[in-house]
PDB file of C-alpha atoms (C1' of nucleotides) in Angstrom:
ATOM      1  CA  MET H   1     -63.602  22.832  -8.248  1.00  0.00           C
ATOM      2  CA  LEU H   2     -63.554  20.078 -10.879  1.00  0.00           C
ATOM      3  CA  ILE H   3     -61.144  20.026 -13.814  1.00  0.00           C
ATOM      4  CA  GLY H   4     -63.483  21.320 -16.309  1.00  0.00           C
ATOM      5  CA  GLU H   5     -63.970  24.482 -14.246  1.00  0.00           C
ATOM      6  CA  LEU H   6     -60.232  24.949 -13.324  1.00  0.00           C
ATOM      7  CA  SER H   7     -59.642  24.537 -17.484  1.00  0.00           C
ATOM      8  CA  GLU H   8     -62.214  27.173 -18.285  1.00  0.00           C
ATOM      9  CA  ARG H   9     -61.373  29.600 -15.831  1.00  0.00           C
ATOM     10  CA  THR H  10     -57.599  29.455 -16.533  1.00  0.00           C
ATOM     11  CA  GLY H  11     -57.742  28.716 -20.334  1.00  0.00           C
ATOM     12  CA  VAL H  12     -55.637  25.799 -20.108  1.00  0.00           C
ATOM     13  CA  SER H  13     -56.932  22.499 -21.593  1.00  0.00           C
ATOM     14  CA  ARG H  14     -57.813  19.590 -19.133  1.00  0.00           C
ATOM     15  CA  ARG H  15     -55.339  17.785 -20.616  1.00  0.00           C
ATOM     16  CA  ALA H  16     -52.334  19.936 -19.758  1.00  0.00           C
ATOM     17  CA  LEU H  17     -53.673  20.199 -16.431  1.00  0.00           C
ATOM     18  CA  ARG H  18     -53.655  16.480 -15.813  1.00  0.00           C
ATOM     19  CA  TYR H  19     -50.079  16.794 -17.490  1.00  0.00           C
ATOM     20  CA  TYR H  20     -49.173  19.333 -14.467  1.00  0.00           C
ATOM     21  CA  GLU H  21     -50.257  16.668 -11.953  1.00  0.00           C
ATOM     22  CA  GLU H  22     -48.151  13.778 -13.862  1.00  0.00           C
ATOM     23  CA  GLN H  23     -45.195  16.213 -13.196  1.00  0.00           C
ATOM     24  CA  GLY H  24     -46.340  16.883  -9.696  1.00  0.00           C
ATOM     25  CA  LEU H  25     -46.569  20.751 -10.476  1.00  0.00           C
ATOM     26  CA  LEU H  26     -50.388  20.935  -9.125  1.00  0.00           C
ATOM     27  CA  VAL H  27     -51.494  17.670  -7.515  1.00  0.00           C
ATOM     28  CA  PRO H  28     -55.365  18.163  -6.458  1.00  0.00           C
ATOM     29  CA  GLU H  29     -57.125  16.339  -3.921  1.00  0.00           C
ATOM     30  CA  ARG H  30     -59.813  13.455  -5.498  1.00  0.00           C
ATOM     31  CA  ALA H  31     -63.088  12.901  -4.556  1.00  0.00           C
ATOM     32  CA  CYS H  32     -64.698   9.562  -3.512  1.00  0.00           C
ATOM     33  CA  ASN H  33     -65.455   8.785  -7.141  1.00  0.00           C
ATOM     34  CA  GLY H  34     -62.029   9.682  -8.426  1.00  0.00           C
ATOM     35  CA  TYR H  35     -62.750  13.174  -9.712  1.00  0.00           C
ATOM     36  CA  ARG H  36     -60.066  15.831  -9.124  1.00  0.00           C
ATOM     37  CA  VAL H  37     -60.871  18.377  -6.981  1.00  0.00           C
ATOM     38  CA  TYR H  38     -58.872  21.506  -6.988  1.00  0.00           C
ATOM     39  CA  SER H  39     -58.772  24.174  -4.157  1.00  0.00           C
ATOM     40  CA  GLY H  40     -59.400  27.883  -4.588  1.00  0.00           C
ATOM     41  CA  ASP H  41     -55.715  29.181  -5.317  1.00  0.00           C
ATOM     42  CA  ALA H  42     -55.160  26.537  -8.156  1.00  0.00           C
ATOM     43  CA  PRO H  43     -56.005  29.324 -10.932  1.00  0.00           C
ATOM     44  CA  LEU H  44     -53.416  31.166  -9.507  1.00  0.00           C
ATOM     45  CA  ILE H  45     -50.830  28.773  -9.288  1.00  0.00           C
ATOM     46  CA  VAL H  46     -51.996  27.443 -13.138  1.00  0.00           C
ATOM     47  CA  ALA H  47     -51.222  30.997 -14.167  1.00  0.00           C
ATOM     48  CA  GLN H  48     -47.632  30.992 -12.370  1.00  0.00           C
ATOM     49  CA  ILE H  49     -46.867  27.622 -14.099  1.00  0.00           C
ATOM     50  CA  GLN H  50     -47.935  29.108 -17.325  1.00  0.00           C
ATOM     51  CA  GLY H  51     -45.766  32.109 -17.086  1.00  0.00           C
ATOM     52  CA  LEU H  52     -42.603  29.987 -16.494  1.00  0.00           C
ATOM     53  CA  TYR H  53     -43.451  27.818 -19.097  1.00  0.00           C
ATOM     54  CA  ALA H  54     -43.509  30.725 -21.184  1.00  0.00           C
ATOM     55  CA  ALA H  55     -40.315  32.098 -19.958  1.00  0.00           C
ATOM     56  CA  GLY H  56     -38.508  28.640 -21.105  1.00  0.00           C
ATOM     57  CA  LEU H  57     -38.331  27.159 -17.876  1.00  0.00           C
ATOM     58  CA  ASP H  58     -39.032  23.210 -17.823  1.00  0.00           C
ATOM     59  CA  SER H  59     -41.021  21.080 -15.631  1.00  0.00           C
ATOM     60  CA  ASP H  60     -37.999  20.057 -13.637  1.00  0.00           C
ATOM     61  CA  ALA H  61     -37.304  23.737 -12.963  1.00  0.00           C
ATOM     62  CA  ILE H  62     -40.889  24.625 -12.047  1.00  0.00           C
ATOM     63  CA  ARG H  63     -41.236  22.141  -9.787  1.00  0.00           C
ATOM     64  CA  GLN H  64     -38.515  23.042  -7.433  1.00  0.00           C
ATOM     65  CA  TYR H  65     -39.368  26.675  -7.697  1.00  0.00           C
ATOM     66  CA  LEU H  66     -43.065  26.864  -7.330  1.00  0.00           C
ATOM     67  CA  PRO H  67     -43.061  25.778  -3.391  1.00  0.00           C
ATOM     68  CA  CYS H  68     -40.713  28.140  -2.923  1.00  0.00           C
ATOM     69  CA  ALA H  69     -42.753  30.950  -5.165  1.00  0.00           C
ATOM     70  CA  ARG H  70     -45.789  30.080  -2.856  1.00  0.00           C
ATOM     71  CA  GLY H  71     -44.287  30.859   0.566  1.00  0.00           C
ATOM     72  CA  ARG H  72     -44.252  27.298   1.286  1.00  0.00           C
ATOM     73  CA  THR H  73     -40.954  25.343   2.282  1.00  0.00           C
ATOM     74  CA  PRO H  74     -39.171  28.771   3.539  1.00  0.00           C
ATOM     75  CA  ASP H  75     -36.135  27.365   2.506  1.00  0.00           C
ATOM     76  CA  LEU H  76     -33.729  29.645   2.193  1.00  0.00           C
ATOM     77  CA  GLU H  77     -30.945  27.939   0.577  1.00  0.00           C
ATOM     78  CA  MET H  78     -33.577  26.533  -1.872  1.00  0.00           C
ATOM     79  CA  CYS H  79     -34.628  29.831  -2.825  1.00  0.00           C
ATOM     80  CA  ALA H  80     -31.280  31.682  -3.246  1.00  0.00           C
ATOM     81  CA  GLU H  81     -30.351  28.529  -5.427  1.00  0.00           C
ATOM     82  CA  LEU H  82     -33.471  29.244  -7.417  1.00  0.00           C
ATOM     83  CA  ARG H  83     -32.882  33.044  -7.563  1.00  0.00           C
ATOM     84  CA  THR H  84     -29.531  32.256  -9.040  1.00  0.00           C
ATOM     85  CA  HIS H  85     -31.420  29.899 -11.636  1.00  0.00           C
ATOM     86  CA  LEU H  86     -33.525  32.411 -12.533  1.00  0.00           C
ATOM     87  CA  SER H  87     -30.694  35.116 -13.026  1.00  0.00           C
ATOM     88  CA  GLY H  88     -29.072  32.941 -15.206  1.00  0.00           C
ATOM     89  CA  ARG H  89     -31.945  31.954 -17.532  1.00  0.00           C
ATOM     90  CA  ALA H  90     -32.393  35.517 -17.801  1.00  0.00           C
ATOM     91  CA  ALA H  91     -28.659  36.181 -18.665  1.00  0.00           C
ATOM     92  CA  GLU H  92     -29.198  33.613 -21.492  1.00  0.00           C
ATOM     93  CA  LEU H  93     -32.209  35.140 -22.679  1.00  0.00           C
ATOM     94  CA  GLY H  94     -30.549  38.265 -22.634  1.00  0.00           C
ATOM     95  CA  THR H  95     -27.745  37.035 -24.911  1.00  0.00           C
ATOM     96  CA  GLN H  96     -30.265  35.383 -27.339  1.00  0.00           C
ATOM     97  CA  ALA H  97     -32.099  38.729 -27.588  1.00  0.00           C
ATOM     98  CA  GLU H  98     -28.458  40.286 -28.590  1.00  0.00           C
ATOM     99  CA  THR H  99     -27.506  37.769 -31.243  1.00  0.00           C
ATOM    100  CA  LEU H 100     -30.728  38.469 -32.963  1.00  0.00           C
ATOM    101  CA  ILE H 101     -30.278  42.205 -32.641  1.00  0.00           C
ATOM    102  CA  ARG H 102     -26.755  41.862 -34.150  1.00  0.00           C
ATOM    103  CA  GLN H 103     -28.055  40.009 -37.013  1.00  0.00           C
ATOM    104  CA  ARG H 104     -30.783  42.661 -37.406  1.00  0.00           C
ATOM    105  CA  GLU H 105     -27.991  45.396 -37.670  1.00  0.00           C
ATOM    106  CA  ALA H 106     -26.073  43.170 -40.166  1.00  0.00           C
ATOM    107  CA  ILE H 107     -28.874  42.863 -42.292  1.00  0.00           C
ATOM    108  CA  LEU H 108     -29.499  46.698 -41.989  1.00  0.00           C
ATOM    109  CA  ALA H 109     -25.999  47.234 -43.072  1.00  0.00           C
ATOM    110  CA  HIS H 110     -26.553  45.209 -46.195  1.00  0.00           C
ATOM    111  CA  LEU H 111     -29.424  47.129 -47.123  1.00  0.00           C
ATOM    112  CA  SER H 112     -27.301  50.274 -47.593  1.00  0.00           C
TER     113      SER H 112
ATOM    114  CA  MET Z   1     -13.578  20.031 -47.774  1.00  0.00           C
ATOM    115  CA  LEU Z   2     -15.065  17.076 -46.633  1.00  0.00           C
ATOM    116  CA  ILE Z   3     -17.848  16.968 -44.063  1.00  0.00           C
ATOM    117  CA  GLY Z   4     -15.066  15.363 -41.266  1.00  0.00           C
ATOM    118  CA  GLU Z   5     -12.828  18.603 -42.086  1.00  0.00           C
ATOM    119  CA  LEU Z   6     -15.803  20.903 -41.803  1.00  0.00           C
ATOM    120  CA  SER Z   7     -17.110  19.093 -38.533  1.00  0.00           C
ATOM    121  CA  GLU Z   8     -13.662  19.206 -36.899  1.00  0.00           C
ATOM    122  CA  ARG Z   9     -13.392  23.058 -37.751  1.00  0.00           C
ATOM    123  CA  THR Z  10     -16.609  24.272 -36.177  1.00  0.00           C
ATOM    124  CA  GLY Z  11     -17.200  21.547 -33.578  1.00  0.00           C
ATOM    125  CA  VAL Z  12     -20.700  20.649 -35.349  1.00  0.00           C
ATOM    126  CA  SER Z  13     -21.517  16.815 -35.594  1.00  0.00           C
ATOM    127  CA  ARG Z  14     -21.585  15.338 -39.087  1.00  0.00           C
ATOM    128  CA  ARG Z  15     -25.267  14.259 -38.301  1.00  0.00           C
ATOM    129  CA  ALA Z  16     -26.055  17.868 -37.536  1.00  0.00           C
ATOM    130  CA  LEU Z  17     -24.250  19.153 -40.936  1.00  0.00           C
ATOM    131  CA  ARG Z  18     -26.155  16.335 -43.012  1.00  0.00           C
ATOM    132  CA  TYR Z  19     -29.258  17.661 -41.229  1.00  0.00           C
ATOM    133  CA  TYR Z  20     -28.874  21.043 -42.264  1.00  0.00           C
ATOM    134  CA  GLU Z  21     -28.633  20.062 -45.484  1.00  0.00           C
ATOM    135  CA  GLU Z  22     -31.911  18.207 -45.087  1.00  0.00           C
ATOM    136  CA  GLN Z  23     -33.280  21.402 -44.212  1.00  0.00           C
ATOM    137  CA  GLY Z  24     -31.931  23.472 -47.334  1.00  0.00           C
ATOM    138  CA  LEU Z  25     -29.531  25.413 -44.745  1.00  0.00           C
ATOM    139  CA  LEU Z  26     -26.168  24.444 -46.047  1.00  0.00           C
ATOM    140  CA  VAL Z  27     -26.266  22.334 -49.620  1.00  0.00           C
ATOM    141  CA  PRO Z  28     -22.879  21.124 -50.415  1.00  0.00           C
ATOM    142  CA  GLU Z  29     -21.821  20.134 -53.887  1.00  0.00           C
ATOM    143  CA  ARG Z  30     -21.217  16.480 -54.575  1.00  0.00           C
ATOM    144  CA  ALA Z  31     -18.318  14.697 -55.885  1.00  0.00           C
ATOM    145  CA  CYS Z  32     -18.199  11.852 -58.588  1.00  0.00           C
ATOM    146  CA  ASN Z  33     -18.299   9.435 -55.459  1.00  0.00           C
ATOM    147  CA  GLY Z  34     -21.365  11.081 -53.969  1.00  0.00           C
ATOM    148  CA  TYR Z  35     -18.954  12.599 -51.159  1.00  0.00           C
ATOM    149  CA  ARG Z  36     -20.140  16.429 -49.879  1.00  0.00           C
ATOM    150  CA  VAL Z  37     -17.893  18.841 -50.810  1.00  0.00           C
ATOM    151  CA  TYR Z  38     -17.992  22.278 -48.985  1.00  0.00           C
ATOM    152  CA  SER Z  39     -16.904  25.503 -50.274  1.00  0.00           C
ATOM    153  CA  GLY Z  40     -14.467  27.518 -48.093  1.00  0.00           C
ATOM    154  CA  ASP Z  41     -16.930  29.852 -46.732  1.00  0.00           C
ATOM    155  CA  ALA Z  42     -19.211  26.935 -45.480  1.00  0.00           C
ATOM    156  CA  PRO Z  43     -17.679  27.074 -41.726  1.00  0.00           C
ATOM    157  CA  LEU Z  44     -19.113  30.915 -41.611  1.00  0.00           C
ATOM    158  CA  ILE Z  45     -22.228  29.632 -42.685  1.00  0.00           C
ATOM    159  CA  VAL Z  46     -22.350  26.979 -40.255  1.00  0.00           C
ATOM    160  CA  ALA Z  47     -21.318  29.793 -37.497  1.00  0.00           C
ATOM    161  CA  GLN Z  48     -24.168  31.721 -38.303  1.00  0.00           C
ATOM    162  CA  ILE Z  49     -26.737  28.874 -38.577  1.00  0.00           C
ATOM    163  CA  GLN Z  50     -25.808  27.810 -34.576  1.00  0.00           C
ATOM    164  CA  GLY Z  51     -26.150  31.245 -33.431  1.00  0.00           C
ATOM    165  CA  LEU Z  52     -29.752  31.616 -34.842  1.00  0.00           C
ATOM    166  CA  TYR Z  53     -30.581  28.287 -33.731  1.00  0.00           C
ATOM    167  CA  ALA Z  54     -29.209  29.376 -30.197  1.00  0.00           C
ATOM    168  CA  ALA Z  55     -31.141  32.224 -30.477  1.00  0.00           C
ATOM    169  CA  GLY Z  56     -34.361  30.469 -30.525  1.00  0.00           C
ATOM    170  CA  LEU Z  57     -35.403  30.253 -34.272  1.00  0.00           C
ATOM    171  CA  ASP Z  58     -36.153  27.476 -36.132  1.00  0.00           C
ATOM    172  CA  SER Z  59     -35.071  25.788 -39.468  1.00  0.00           C
ATOM    173  CA  ASP Z  60     -37.694  27.544 -41.377  1.00  0.00           C
ATOM    174  CA  ALA Z  61     -36.691  30.928 -40.194  1.00  0.00           C
ATOM    175  CA  ILE Z  62     -33.226  30.438 -40.930  1.00  0.00           C
ATOM    176  CA  ARG Z  63     -33.535  29.201 -44.321  1.00  0.00           C
ATOM    177  CA  GLN Z  64     -35.341  32.223 -44.993  1.00  0.00           C
ATOM    178  CA  TYR Z  65     -32.817  34.632 -43.173  1.00  0.00           C
ATOM    179  CA  LEU Z  66     -29.642  33.135 -44.527  1.00  0.00           C
ATOM    180  CA  PRO Z  67     -29.097  34.152 -48.171  1.00  0.00           C
ATOM    181  CA  CYS Z  68     -30.322  37.442 -47.075  1.00  0.00           C
ATOM    182  CA  ALA Z  69     -27.663  37.700 -44.395  1.00  0.00           C
ATOM    183  CA  ARG Z  70     -25.009  36.294 -46.675  1.00  0.00           C
ATOM    184  CA  GLY Z  71     -25.444  39.620 -49.077  1.00  0.00           C
ATOM    185  CA  ARG Z  72     -26.972  37.154 -51.572  1.00  0.00           C
ATOM    186  CA  THR Z  73     -30.645  37.983 -53.109  1.00  0.00           C
ATOM    187  CA  PRO Z  74     -30.685  41.701 -52.171  1.00  0.00           C
ATOM    188  CA  ASP Z  75     -34.126  41.229 -51.728  1.00  0.00           C
ATOM    189  CA  LEU Z  76     -34.868  44.620 -49.917  1.00  0.00           C
ATOM    190  CA  GLU Z  77     -38.832  43.228 -48.964  1.00  0.00           C
ATOM    191  CA  MET Z  78     -37.803  39.966 -47.751  1.00  0.00           C
ATOM    192  CA  CYS Z  79     -34.934  41.544 -45.548  1.00  0.00           C
ATOM    193  CA  ALA Z  80     -37.078  44.065 -44.096  1.00  0.00           C
ATOM    194  CA  GLU Z  81     -39.528  41.205 -43.362  1.00  0.00           C
ATOM    195  CA  LEU Z  82     -36.722  39.692 -41.517  1.00  0.00           C
ATOM    196  CA  ARG Z  83     -35.804  42.415 -39.788  1.00  0.00           C
ATOM    197  CA  THR Z  84     -39.306  42.692 -38.370  1.00  0.00           C
ATOM    198  CA  HIS Z  85     -39.186  39.059 -37.577  1.00  0.00           C
ATOM    199  CA  LEU Z  86     -35.794  39.296 -35.349  1.00  0.00           C
ATOM    200  CA  SER Z  87     -37.066  42.292 -33.885  1.00  0.00           C
ATOM    201  CA  GLY Z  88     -40.207  40.554 -32.684  1.00  0.00           C
ATOM    202  CA  ARG Z  89     -38.097  37.548 -31.682  1.00  0.00           C
ATOM    203  CA  ALA Z  90     -36.212  40.133 -29.343  1.00  0.00           C
ATOM    204  CA  ALA Z  91     -38.632  41.605 -28.096  1.00  0.00           C
ATOM    205  CA  GLU Z  92     -40.330  37.780 -26.966  1.00  0.00           C
ATOM    206  CA  LEU Z  93     -37.000  37.435 -25.254  1.00  0.00           C
ATOM    207  CA  GLY Z  94     -36.846  40.749 -23.617  1.00  0.00           C
ATOM    208  CA  THR Z  95     -40.203  39.975 -21.949  1.00  0.00           C
ATOM    209  CA  GLN Z  96     -39.582  36.333 -21.503  1.00  0.00           C
ATOM    210  CA  ALA Z  97     -36.611  37.742 -19.160  1.00  0.00           C
ATOM    211  CA  GLU Z  98     -38.680  40.279 -17.594  1.00  0.00           C
ATOM    212  CA  THR Z  99     -40.704  37.371 -16.319  1.00  0.00           C
ATOM    213  CA  LEU Z 100     -37.927  35.632 -14.481  1.00  0.00           C
ATOM    214  CA  ILE Z 101     -36.481  38.656 -13.238  1.00  0.00           C
ATOM    215  CA  ARG Z 102     -40.185  39.399 -11.582  1.00  0.00           C
ATOM    216  CA  GLN Z 103     -40.097  35.988 -10.437  1.00  0.00           C
ATOM    217  CA  ARG Z 104     -36.913  36.684  -8.887  1.00  0.00           C
ATOM    218  CA  GLU Z 105     -38.057  39.721  -7.254  1.00  0.00           C
ATOM    219  CA  ALA Z 106     -41.130  37.885  -6.080  1.00  0.00           C
ATOM    220  CA  ILE Z 107     -38.587  35.522  -4.146  1.00  0.00           C
ATOM    221  CA  LEU Z 108     -36.778  38.350  -2.603  1.00  0.00           C
ATOM    222  CA  ALA Z 109     -39.987  39.542  -0.790  1.00  0.00           C
ATOM    223  CA  HIS Z 110     -40.226  36.019   0.167  1.00  0.00           C
ATOM    224  CA  LEU Z 111     -36.870  35.682   1.930  1.00  0.00           C
ATOM    225  CA  SER Z 112     -37.728  39.191   3.947  1.00  0.00           C
TER     226      SER Z 112
ATOM    227  C1'  DC V   1     -84.439   4.794 -17.608  1.00  0.00           C
ATOM    228  C1'  DT V   2     -82.468   6.696 -20.595  1.00  0.00           C
ATOM    229  C1'  DA V   3     -79.752  10.241 -22.587  1.00  0.00           C
ATOM    230  C1'  DG V   4     -76.368  13.735 -21.851  1.00  0.00           C
ATOM    231  C1'  DA V   5     -72.434  16.343 -20.166  1.00  0.00           C
ATOM    232  C1'  DG V   6     -68.497  15.708 -17.581  1.00  0.00           C
ATOM    233  C1'  DG V   7     -64.572  12.830 -15.549  1.00  0.00           C
ATOM    234  C1'  DG V   8     -61.290   8.669 -15.767  1.00  0.00           C
ATOM    235  C1'  DT V   9     -57.248   6.035 -17.448  1.00  0.00           C
ATOM    236  C1'  DC V  10     -54.637   4.438 -21.208  1.00  0.00           C
ATOM    237  C1'  DA V  11     -51.775   5.235 -24.815  1.00  0.00           C
ATOM    238  C1'  DC V  12     -50.048   6.728 -29.652  1.00  0.00           C
ATOM    239  C1'  DG V  13     -49.303  11.038 -32.656  1.00  0.00           C
ATOM    240  C1'  DT V  14     -46.635  15.269 -33.118  1.00  0.00           C
ATOM    241  C1'  DT V  15     -42.688  19.044 -33.783  1.00  0.00           C
ATOM    242  C1'  DA V  16     -37.365  19.725 -33.592  1.00  0.00           C
ATOM    243  C1'  DG V  17     -32.701  18.995 -33.784  1.00  0.00           C
ATOM    244  C1'  DC V  18     -30.058  15.810 -33.725  1.00  0.00           C
ATOM    245  C1'  DG V  19     -27.818  10.729 -31.396  1.00  0.00           C
ATOM    246  C1'  DT V  20     -26.932   6.212 -32.874  1.00  0.00           C
ATOM    247  C1'  DG V  21     -26.032   2.301 -34.864  1.00  0.00           C
ATOM    248  C1'  DA V  22     -26.767  -0.952 -39.106  1.00  0.00           C
ATOM    249  C1'  DG V  23     -25.153  -2.279 -43.429  1.00  0.00           C
ATOM    250  C1'  DG V  24     -22.370  -1.081 -47.279  1.00  0.00           C
ATOM    251  C1'  DG V  25     -19.205   2.028 -50.680  1.00  0.00           C
ATOM    252  C1'  DT V  26     -14.319   4.699 -51.064  1.00  0.00           C
ATOM    253  C1'  DC V  27      -9.367   5.861 -50.984  1.00  0.00           C
ATOM    254  C1'  DA V  28      -5.023   5.949 -49.639  1.00  0.00           C
ATOM    255  C1'  DA V  29      -1.190   3.240 -47.941  1.00  0.00           C
ATOM    256  C1'  DT V  30       1.330  -1.178 -47.113  1.00  0.00           C
TER     257       DT V  30
ATOM    258  C1'  DA Q   1      -5.150  -7.409 -51.137  1.00  0.00           C
ATOM    259  C1'  DT Q   2      -6.098  -6.119 -46.821  1.00  0.00           C
ATOM    260  C1'  DT Q   3      -6.311  -2.619 -43.541  1.00  0.00           C
ATOM    261  C1'  DG Q   4      -7.910   1.457 -41.553  1.00  0.00           C
ATOM    262  C1'  DA Q   5      -9.836   6.127 -42.102  1.00  0.00           C
ATOM    263  C1'  DC Q   6     -14.205   8.267 -44.366  1.00  0.00           C
ATOM    264  C1'  DC Q   7     -18.055   8.489 -46.648  1.00  0.00           C
ATOM    265  C1'  DC Q   8     -22.745   7.113 -48.214  1.00  0.00           C
ATOM    266  C1'  DT Q   9     -28.090   6.389 -47.002  1.00  0.00           C
ATOM    267  C1'  DC Q  10     -31.349   4.511 -44.266  1.00  0.00           C
ATOM    268  C1'  DA Q  11     -34.241   4.353 -40.530  1.00  0.00           C
ATOM    269  C1'  DC Q  12     -35.340   4.158 -35.433  1.00  0.00           C
ATOM    270  C1'  DG Q  13     -34.728   6.748 -30.459  1.00  0.00           C
ATOM    271  C1'  DC Q  14     -35.057  10.456 -27.944  1.00  0.00           C
ATOM    272  C1'  DT Q  15     -37.020  14.483 -24.853  1.00  0.00           C
ATOM    273  C1'  DA Q  16     -41.176  18.002 -23.707  1.00  0.00           C
ATOM    274  C1'  DA Q  17     -45.561  19.214 -23.985  1.00  0.00           C
ATOM    275  C1'  DC Q  18     -49.358  18.301 -24.515  1.00  0.00           C
ATOM    276  C1'  DG Q  19     -53.449  17.007 -28.610  1.00  0.00           C
ATOM    277  C1'  DT Q  20     -56.430  13.570 -29.530  1.00  0.00           C
ATOM    278  C1'  DG Q  21     -59.152   9.627 -29.733  1.00  0.00           C
ATOM    279  C1'  DA Q  22     -60.594   4.931 -27.386  1.00  0.00           C
ATOM    280  C1'  DC Q  23     -63.307   3.020 -23.964  1.00  0.00           C
ATOM    281  C1'  DC Q  24     -65.622   3.068 -19.997  1.00  0.00           C
ATOM    282  C1'  DC Q  25     -67.421   5.493 -15.583  1.00  0.00           C
ATOM    283  C1'  DT Q  26     -70.695   9.139 -12.915  1.00  0.00           C
ATOM    284  C1'  DC Q  27     -74.104  12.261 -11.724  1.00  0.00           C
ATOM    285  C1'  DT Q  28     -77.786  14.786 -13.017  1.00  0.00           C
ATOM    286  C1'  DA Q  29     -82.583  15.729 -15.303  1.00  0.00           C
ATOM    287  C1'  DG Q  30     -86.635  14.547 -17.824  1.00  0.00           C
TER     288       DG Q  30
END
DNA sequence: CTAGAGGGTCACGTTAGCGTGAGGGTCAAT
DNA sequence: ATTGACCCTCACGCTAACGTGACCCTCTAG
C-alpha cells in the first residue's frame, strides 16, 4: 500500500510516517517511480511505534526494540537488555505517579 | 540569599532559577543594585518545582498548582480542580507503565 | 491534453527547559 | 585602583517529533 492509505488506516500523518522512515523505525520498499510501498504488516508496526512513543520511549529505544518485538533477530541478549530497559522505564513512571499522588494528598491536607 | 547560594543549596543551575522567575514560578525580590534576593523558604519551593517537573508537569500547571500547595490562596475550587488534574496525570502515567509492562511480557513470550 | 488527486524532497517553524557565551555593572579586599 | 568573585540582561543554540508550506513529479480520468 502507498503512504496515503497507511496514513488513513492508522490515523498517523504522512509526515510522521516519513519521519519514522528517517529514524529507521519503518522503512518501506520503493516503487520504480520513487513512491513508498508499505507491506501488509505495516499498520501493526505503526501501532506498536505509537504505543511506545506514547509510553515515553524515544526513537533510539524504539529502533532497538522493534525487531525484537516482531520476533525478528532472536538475539536473546538484546531482548534481555531491552526487557531491563522497559522495566526501568516502567519503574520511573511508577515513581512519577507516586510523586503526583503525594502532592494530591498534600492538597487534601491543606483543604482540611 | 542571592542566586548563587540558592543554586548551590538546591543543586539547580542559576539559569534554571532565572527561568523559573520568567515562568512566574519563583519570583524573588530585588536589591537596590538589581540582584535577585530569595527568601528563606525558596529552597523548599525549588524542591517542589523540581519534583513536579520530574513528574511530567509543565510550567503552566506548576504555576497554577504551587500557591495551593504552599497553603496560600485557600481557593477550594482551584485546589479541587488541581487535585483532579494530578489524579488524571497519575492515571496517564499508570497506563504508560502498563503499556511498557505488556511489551515486556511480549518479549518474554518471544524468548520462549 | 488538461485537471486533479496523490507522491516526492527540501527546509524552516514550533514547544519546553534550560546551556552557553557575550558584554558589562557591583562589591569586598588587597 | 585593580583583582576576582558574583550579579545583570540579552540572545542564539539544542533536542524531539512532527506541522506546514514551497515547488515539482506521476498517474488516472474525462
